[in-house]
Amino acid sequence: MQIDIWSDVACPWCFIGKRRFERALAGWAHRDEVQVTWHSYQLDPSLPEHHDGTEAEYLASRKGMPIDQVRQMFAHVTEQAAGEGLAYDFDRVVVANSIRAHQLLHLAKAHGRADEVKEALLSAHFEQGVDIGSIDALARIGVAAGLDEAEIRASLADERHLPAVRADIAQAQQLGVSGVPFFVFDMRLGVSGAQPPEVFAQALERAREASLEEAVPER
């Protein structure tokens, strides 16, 4: 079974959704039949490459919301993340455009390291206060996942993977994706959002049943 996941490194629900999906997959009897492919998406392409203020200040300004309301939202998301074993720290989050991080993810995909790099990028952004727009920071993340530093820096400099990032985003638009995380099971069943593990488990079963029904020849 092929599962395609669109998500953004700068999306807090994407990390939560990743954990919930992983829990469902770990408990599924046919998990060894599953191949997961990560796809790029940007919730806010207008994010600056670097922003000196806090995440709360940026969102309050961007969305025209009172900063106290933004902090309440962060508290709720932090609580949900903690339930999945994640230690979000929005006070340390560095506001940065995720476009370079997505390019690193595509480089990692080419070397079979997408899962490790996706996990590291999300943790770096939401738990460790790392600037995911920084080439130096991305190089460290990539090297830790087994990628070559010279290739990382060269690929980010010449943006050789940018067309693939844009192709992912274009495909999401064609599929009608308007928010992430978005999970597509065998290109026949879509699940939007950081759903409970039970929802993902049901989707896995439904997609497999549909696949088996297609495989049975008509008499």
PDB file of C-alpha atoms in Angstrom:
ATOM      1  CA  MET A   1       0.000   0.000   0.000  1.00  0.00           C
ATOM      2  CA  GLN A   2       1.213   3.463  -0.935  1.00  0.00           C
ATOM      3  CA  ILE A   3       0.518   6.285   1.504  1.00  0.00           C
ATOM      4  CA  ASP A   4       1.296   9.836   0.410  1.00  0.00           C
ATOM      5  CA  ILE A   5       1.445  12.499   3.114  1.00  0.00           C
ATOM      6  CA  TRP A   6       1.430  16.219   2.445  1.00  0.00           C
ATOM      7  CA  SER A   7       2.678  18.307   5.341  1.00  0.00           C
ATOM      8  CA  ASP A   8       4.584  21.454   6.243  1.00  0.00           C
ATOM      9  CA  VAL A   9       7.625  21.573   8.508  1.00  0.00           C
ATOM     10  CA  ALA A  10       6.191  24.788   9.998  1.00  0.00           C
ATOM     11  CA  CYS A  11       2.817  23.159  10.811  1.00  0.00           C
ATOM     12  CA  PRO A  12       2.388  22.113  14.467  1.00  0.00           C
ATOM     13  CA  TRP A  13      -0.491  19.747  13.696  1.00  0.00           C
ATOM     14  CA  CYS A  14       1.655  17.957  11.125  1.00  0.00           C
ATOM     15  CA  PHE A  15       4.007  16.636  13.820  1.00  0.00           C
ATOM     16  CA  ILE A  16       1.047  15.589  15.967  1.00  0.00           C
ATOM     17  CA  GLY A  17      -0.589  13.936  12.968  1.00  0.00           C
ATOM     18  CA  LYS A  18       2.645  12.128  12.143  1.00  0.00           C
ATOM     19  CA  ARG A  19       2.745  10.609  15.619  1.00  0.00           C
ATOM     20  CA  ARG A  20      -0.906   9.561  15.552  1.00  0.00           C
ATOM     21  CA  PHE A  21      -0.538   7.983  12.135  1.00  0.00           C
ATOM     22  CA  GLU A  22       2.597   6.163  13.269  1.00  0.00           C
ATOM     23  CA  ARG A  23       0.718   4.764  16.260  1.00  0.00           C
ATOM     24  CA  ALA A  24      -2.029   3.453  14.007  1.00  0.00           C
ATOM     25  CA  LEU A  25       0.461   1.960  11.570  1.00  0.00           C
ATOM     26  CA  ALA A  26       2.510   0.303  14.326  1.00  0.00           C
ATOM     27  CA  GLY A  27      -0.598  -1.542  15.530  1.00  0.00           C
ATOM     28  CA  TRP A  28      -1.739  -2.625  12.058  1.00  0.00           C
ATOM     29  CA  ALA A  29      -1.208  -6.241  11.057  1.00  0.00           C
ATOM     30  CA  HIS A  30      -0.192  -5.350   7.489  1.00  0.00           C
ATOM     31  CA  ARG A  31       2.203  -2.522   8.324  1.00  0.00           C
ATOM     32  CA  ASP A  32       5.044  -4.228   6.437  1.00  0.00           C
ATOM     33  CA  GLU A  33       3.081  -3.756   3.197  1.00  0.00           C
ATOM     34  CA  VAL A  34       3.028   0.034   3.573  1.00  0.00           C
ATOM     35  CA  GLN A  35       5.296   2.506   1.815  1.00  0.00           C
ATOM     36  CA  VAL A  36       5.111   6.114   3.025  1.00  0.00           C
ATOM     37  CA  THR A  37       6.092   9.059   0.825  1.00  0.00           C
ATOM     38  CA  TRP A  38       6.394  12.566   2.246  1.00  0.00           C
ATOM     39  CA  HIS A  39       5.309  15.503   0.115  1.00  0.00           C
ATOM     40  CA  SER A  40       5.911  19.214   0.526  1.00  0.00           C
ATOM     41  CA  TYR A  41       3.259  21.801   1.312  1.00  0.00           C
ATOM     42  CA  GLN A  42       3.420  25.357   2.620  1.00  0.00           C
ATOM     43  CA  LEU A  43       0.630  26.690   4.781  1.00  0.00           C
ATOM     44  CA  ASP A  44       2.093  30.191   4.621  1.00  0.00           C
ATOM     45  CA  PRO A  45       4.462  30.739   1.677  1.00  0.00           C
ATOM     46  CA  SER A  46       4.651  34.428   2.639  1.00  0.00           C
ATOM     47  CA  LEU A  47       6.612  33.663   5.804  1.00  0.00           C
ATOM     48  CA  PRO A  48       9.835  35.676   5.825  1.00  0.00           C
ATOM     49  CA  GLU A  49      13.173  33.928   5.542  1.00  0.00           C
ATOM     50  CA  HIS A  50      13.927  35.346   8.981  1.00  0.00           C
ATOM     51  CA  HIS A  51      11.765  37.212  11.490  1.00  0.00           C
ATOM     52  CA  ASP A  52      13.122  38.837  14.640  1.00  0.00           C
ATOM     53  CA  GLY A  53       9.906  38.604  16.667  1.00  0.00           C
ATOM     54  CA  THR A  54       8.266  35.614  18.321  1.00  0.00           C
ATOM     55  CA  GLU A  55       5.907  33.142  16.677  1.00  0.00           C
ATOM     56  CA  ALA A  56       3.040  34.573  18.748  1.00  0.00           C
ATOM     57  CA  GLU A  57       3.818  38.123  17.660  1.00  0.00           C
ATOM     58  CA  TYR A  58       4.083  37.126  14.023  1.00  0.00           C
ATOM     59  CA  LEU A  59       0.783  35.237  13.983  1.00  0.00           C
ATOM     60  CA  ALA A  60      -1.030  37.957  15.901  1.00  0.00           C
ATOM     61  CA  SER A  61       0.131  40.497  13.341  1.00  0.00           C
ATOM     62  CA  ARG A  62      -0.417  38.253  10.317  1.00  0.00           C
ATOM     63  CA  LYS A  63      -3.921  37.121  11.271  1.00  0.00           C
ATOM     64  CA  GLY A  64      -5.051  40.265  13.095  1.00  0.00           C
ATOM     65  CA  MET A  65      -5.662  38.380  16.334  1.00  0.00           C
ATOM     66  CA  PRO A  66      -5.042  39.479  19.931  1.00  0.00           C
ATOM     67  CA  ILE A  67      -1.743  38.022  21.094  1.00  0.00           C
ATOM     68  CA  ASP A  68      -3.422  36.498  24.159  1.00  0.00           C
ATOM     69  CA  GLN A  69      -5.710  34.533  21.859  1.00  0.00           C
ATOM     70  CA  VAL A  70      -2.714  33.263  19.908  1.00  0.00           C
ATOM     71  CA  ARG A  71      -1.054  32.148  23.137  1.00  0.00           C
ATOM     72  CA  GLN A  72      -4.213  30.294  24.145  1.00  0.00           C
ATOM     73  CA  MET A  73      -4.110  28.495  20.800  1.00  0.00           C
ATOM     74  CA  PHE A  74      -0.474  27.594  21.412  1.00  0.00           C
ATOM     75  CA  ALA A  75      -1.330  26.252  24.868  1.00  0.00           C
ATOM     76  CA  HIS A  76      -3.983  23.970  23.369  1.00  0.00           C
ATOM     77  CA  VAL A  77      -1.660  22.693  20.639  1.00  0.00           C
ATOM     78  CA  THR A  78       1.148  22.178  23.169  1.00  0.00           C
ATOM     79  CA  GLU A  79      -1.198  20.079  25.317  1.00  0.00           C
ATOM     80  CA  GLN A  80      -2.217  17.963  22.318  1.00  0.00           C
ATOM     81  CA  ALA A  81       1.437  17.510  21.355  1.00  0.00           C
ATOM     82  CA  ALA A  82       2.347  16.452  24.888  1.00  0.00           C
ATOM     83  CA  GLY A  83      -0.258  13.719  24.625  1.00  0.00           C
ATOM     84  CA  GLU A  84       1.805  12.316  21.747  1.00  0.00           C
ATOM     85  CA  GLY A  85       5.096  12.575  23.640  1.00  0.00           C
ATOM     86  CA  LEU A  86       6.178  15.814  21.957  1.00  0.00           C
ATOM     87  CA  ALA A  87       7.639  18.748  23.897  1.00  0.00           C
ATOM     88  CA  TYR A  88       6.577  21.864  21.986  1.00  0.00           C
ATOM     89  CA  ASP A  89       8.129  25.165  23.027  1.00  0.00           C
ATOM     90  CA  PHE A  90       6.506  27.996  21.081  1.00  0.00           C
ATOM     91  CA  ASP A  91       8.535  30.594  22.962  1.00  0.00           C
ATOM     92  CA  ARG A  92      11.653  29.205  21.262  1.00  0.00           C
ATOM     93  CA  VAL A  93      10.191  28.690  17.778  1.00  0.00           C
ATOM     94  CA  VAL A  94      12.128  30.649  15.172  1.00  0.00           C
ATOM     95  CA  VAL A  95       9.798  32.151  12.575  1.00  0.00           C
ATOM     96  CA  ALA A  96      11.248  31.073   9.222  1.00  0.00           C
ATOM     97  CA  ASN A  97      10.064  30.122   5.765  1.00  0.00           C
ATOM     98  CA  SER A  98      10.073  26.332   5.311  1.00  0.00           C
ATOM     99  CA  ILE A  99      10.983  26.298   1.607  1.00  0.00           C
ATOM    100  CA  ARG A 100      14.647  25.352   2.204  1.00  0.00           C
ATOM    101  CA  ALA A 101      13.654  22.659   4.674  1.00  0.00           C
ATOM    102  CA  HIS A 102      11.407  21.132   2.019  1.00  0.00           C
ATOM    103  CA  GLN A 103      14.305  21.131  -0.437  1.00  0.00           C
ATOM    104  CA  LEU A 104      16.410  19.264   2.124  1.00  0.00           C
ATOM    105  CA  LEU A 105      13.580  16.769   2.509  1.00  0.00           C
ATOM    106  CA  HIS A 106      13.610  16.064  -1.222  1.00  0.00           C
ATOM    107  CA  LEU A 107      17.362  15.561  -1.163  1.00  0.00           C
ATOM    108  CA  ALA A 108      16.857  13.146   1.717  1.00  0.00           C
ATOM    109  CA  LYS A 109      14.146  11.346  -0.251  1.00  0.00           C
ATOM    110  CA  ALA A 110      16.615  10.794  -3.092  1.00  0.00           C
ATOM    111  CA  HIS A 111      18.909   9.030  -0.604  1.00  0.00           C
ATOM    112  CA  GLY A 112      16.215   7.042   1.209  1.00  0.00           C
ATOM    113  CA  ARG A 113      16.444   9.236   4.327  1.00  0.00           C
ATOM    114  CA  ALA A 114      13.151  11.125   4.131  1.00  0.00           C
ATOM    115  CA  ASP A 115      11.631   9.681   7.319  1.00  0.00           C
ATOM    116  CA  GLU A 116      14.661  10.551   9.435  1.00  0.00           C
ATOM    117  CA  VAL A 117      14.962  14.063   8.044  1.00  0.00           C
ATOM    118  CA  LYS A 118      11.217  14.779   8.314  1.00  0.00           C
ATOM    119  CA  GLU A 119      11.268  13.797  11.975  1.00  0.00           C
ATOM    120  CA  ALA A 120      14.398  15.834  12.645  1.00  0.00           C
ATOM    121  CA  LEU A 121      13.044  18.950  10.928  1.00  0.00           C
ATOM    122  CA  LEU A 122       9.783  18.915  12.873  1.00  0.00           C
ATOM    123  CA  SER A 123      11.562  18.344  16.170  1.00  0.00           C
ATOM    124  CA  ALA A 124      14.126  21.039  15.410  1.00  0.00           C
ATOM    125  CA  HIS A 125      11.435  23.611  14.675  1.00  0.00           C
ATOM    126  CA  PHE A 126       8.907  22.908  17.417  1.00  0.00           C
ATOM    127  CA  GLU A 127      10.979  21.413  20.234  1.00  0.00           C
ATOM    128  CA  GLN A 128      14.500  22.766  19.871  1.00  0.00           C
ATOM    129  CA  GLY A 129      14.118  26.335  18.587  1.00  0.00           C
ATOM    130  CA  VAL A 130      16.255  25.704  15.495  1.00  0.00           C
ATOM    131  CA  ASP A 131      16.082  28.118  12.563  1.00  0.00           C
ATOM    132  CA  ILE A 132      14.825  25.888   9.715  1.00  0.00           C
ATOM    133  CA  GLY A 133      15.608  28.664   7.236  1.00  0.00           C
ATOM    134  CA  SER A 134      19.310  28.517   8.055  1.00  0.00           C
ATOM    135  CA  ILE A 135      21.527  26.592   5.646  1.00  0.00           C
ATOM    136  CA  ASP A 136      23.966  25.842   8.472  1.00  0.00           C
ATOM    137  CA  ALA A 137      21.174  24.409  10.629  1.00  0.00           C
ATOM    138  CA  LEU A 138      19.797  22.355   7.749  1.00  0.00           C
ATOM    139  CA  ALA A 139      23.273  21.047   6.976  1.00  0.00           C
ATOM    140  CA  ARG A 140      23.622  19.839  10.565  1.00  0.00           C
ATOM    141  CA  ILE A 141      20.242  18.117  10.411  1.00  0.00           C
ATOM    142  CA  GLY A 142      21.063  16.461   7.101  1.00  0.00           C
ATOM    143  CA  VAL A 143      24.499  15.276   8.196  1.00  0.00           C
ATOM    144  CA  ALA A 144      23.016  13.778  11.375  1.00  0.00           C
ATOM    145  CA  ALA A 145      20.677  11.771   9.129  1.00  0.00           C
ATOM    146  CA  GLY A 146      23.570  10.467   7.041  1.00  0.00           C
ATOM    147  CA  LEU A 147      23.602  12.939   4.149  1.00  0.00           C
ATOM    148  CA  ASP A 148      26.745  14.495   2.706  1.00  0.00           C
ATOM    149  CA  GLU A 149      27.319  18.067   3.897  1.00  0.00           C
ATOM    150  CA  ALA A 150      28.814  19.281   0.621  1.00  0.00           C
ATOM    151  CA  GLU A 151      25.847  17.921  -1.321  1.00  0.00           C
ATOM    152  CA  ILE A 152      23.403  19.512   1.124  1.00  0.00           C
ATOM    153  CA  ARG A 153      24.985  22.934   0.787  1.00  0.00           C
ATOM    154  CA  ALA A 154      25.304  22.676  -2.987  1.00  0.00           C
ATOM    155  CA  SER A 155      21.696  21.564  -3.436  1.00  0.00           C
ATOM    156  CA  LEU A 156      20.382  24.388  -1.256  1.00  0.00           C
ATOM    157  CA  ALA A 157      22.573  26.906  -3.049  1.00  0.00           C
ATOM    158  CA  ASP A 158      21.478  25.976  -6.572  1.00  0.00           C
ATOM    159  CA  GLU A 159      17.942  24.990  -5.498  1.00  0.00           C
ATOM    160  CA  ARG A 160      18.000  21.856  -7.634  1.00  0.00           C
ATOM    161  CA  HIS A 161      15.136  20.345  -5.612  1.00  0.00           C
ATOM    162  CA  LEU A 162      12.912  23.425  -5.693  1.00  0.00           C
ATOM    163  CA  PRO A 163      11.003  22.215  -8.794  1.00  0.00           C
ATOM    164  CA  ALA A 164      10.124  18.993  -6.941  1.00  0.00           C
ATOM    165  CA  VAL A 165       8.857  21.003  -3.971  1.00  0.00           C
ATOM    166  CA  ARG A 166       6.688  23.096  -6.270  1.00  0.00           C
ATOM    167  CA  ALA A 167       5.443  19.962  -8.042  1.00  0.00           C
ATOM    168  CA  ASP A 168       4.318  18.530  -4.691  1.00  0.00           C
ATOM    169  CA  ILE A 169       2.418  21.714  -3.897  1.00  0.00           C
ATOM    170  CA  ALA A 170       0.835  21.761  -7.364  1.00  0.00           C
ATOM    171  CA  GLN A 171      -0.254  18.135  -6.994  1.00  0.00           C
ATOM    172  CA  ALA A 172      -1.833  18.957  -3.634  1.00  0.00           C
ATOM    173  CA  GLN A 173      -3.810  21.740  -5.293  1.00  0.00           C
ATOM    174  CA  GLN A 174      -4.971  19.337  -8.005  1.00  0.00           C
ATOM    175  CA  LEU A 175      -6.174  16.936  -5.310  1.00  0.00           C
ATOM    176  CA  GLY A 176      -8.058  19.738  -3.580  1.00  0.00           C
ATOM    177  CA  VAL A 177      -5.840  19.808  -0.494  1.00  0.00           C
ATOM    178  CA  SER A 178      -6.473  23.016   1.434  1.00  0.00           C
ATOM    179  CA  GLY A 179      -4.811  22.134   4.724  1.00  0.00           C
ATOM    180  CA  VAL A 180      -2.261  19.764   6.177  1.00  0.00           C
ATOM    181  CA  PRO A 181      -1.474  17.166   7.284  1.00  0.00           C
ATOM    182  CA  PHE A 182      -3.262  15.370   4.469  1.00  0.00           C
ATOM    183  CA  PHE A 183      -2.965  11.603   4.041  1.00  0.00           C
ATOM    184  CA  VAL A 184      -3.812   9.775   0.801  1.00  0.00           C
ATOM    185  CA  PHE A 185      -4.148   5.984   0.889  1.00  0.00           C
ATOM    186  CA  ASP A 186      -3.394   4.308  -2.461  1.00  0.00           C
ATOM    187  CA  MET A 187      -4.573   7.490  -4.220  1.00  0.00           C
ATOM    188  CA  ARG A 188      -8.163   6.444  -3.484  1.00  0.00           C
ATOM    189  CA  LEU A 189      -8.891   7.579   0.077  1.00  0.00           C
ATOM    190  CA  GLY A 190      -7.979  10.901   1.699  1.00  0.00           C
ATOM    191  CA  VAL A 191      -7.821  11.748   5.392  1.00  0.00           C
ATOM    192  CA  SER A 192      -7.360  15.372   6.432  1.00  0.00           C
ATOM    193  CA  GLY A 193      -5.924  16.584   9.717  1.00  0.00           C
ATOM    194  CA  ALA A 194      -4.241  15.144  12.802  1.00  0.00           C
ATOM    195  CA  GLN A 195      -6.943  12.548  13.329  1.00  0.00           C
ATOM    196  CA  PRO A 196      -6.998  10.059  16.237  1.00  0.00           C
ATOM    197  CA  PRO A 197      -5.109   6.814  15.574  1.00  0.00           C
ATOM    198  CA  GLU A 198      -8.429   4.969  15.313  1.00  0.00           C
ATOM    199  CA  VAL A 199      -9.380   7.002  12.243  1.00  0.00           C
ATOM    200  CA  PHE A 200      -6.083   6.185  10.559  1.00  0.00           C
ATOM    201  CA  ALA A 201      -6.509   2.513  11.438  1.00  0.00           C
ATOM    202  CA  GLN A 202      -9.945   2.493   9.806  1.00  0.00           C
ATOM    203  CA  ALA A 203      -8.535   4.201   6.716  1.00  0.00           C
ATOM    204  CA  LEU A 204      -5.796   1.582   6.430  1.00  0.00           C
ATOM    205  CA  GLU A 205      -8.373  -1.213   6.563  1.00  0.00           C
ATOM    206  CA  ARG A 206     -10.723   0.453   4.088  1.00  0.00           C
ATOM    207  CA  ALA A 207      -7.917   1.123   1.599  1.00  0.00           C
ATOM    208  CA  ARG A 208      -6.683  -2.452   1.844  1.00  0.00           C
ATOM    209  CA  GLU A 209     -10.176  -3.867   1.395  1.00  0.00           C
ATOM    210  CA  ALA A 210     -10.697  -1.697  -1.689  1.00  0.00           C
ATOM    211  CA  SER A 211      -7.378  -2.885  -3.100  1.00  0.00           C
ATOM    212  CA  LEU A 212      -8.267  -6.534  -2.546  1.00  0.00           C
ATOM    213  CA  GLU A 213     -11.666  -6.062  -4.173  1.00  0.00           C
ATOM    214  CA  GLU A 214     -10.002  -4.585  -7.242  1.00  0.00           C
ATOM    215  CA  ALA A 215      -7.604  -7.523  -7.393  1.00  0.00           C
ATOM    216  CA  VAL A 216     -10.427 -10.092  -7.576  1.00  0.00           C
ATOM    217  CA  PRO A 217     -11.261 -10.756 -11.262  1.00  0.00           C
ATOM    218  CA  GLU A 218     -14.878 -10.510 -12.369  1.00  0.00           C
ATOM    219  CA  ARG A 219     -16.547 -13.795 -13.324  1.00  0.00           C
TER     220      ARG A 219
END
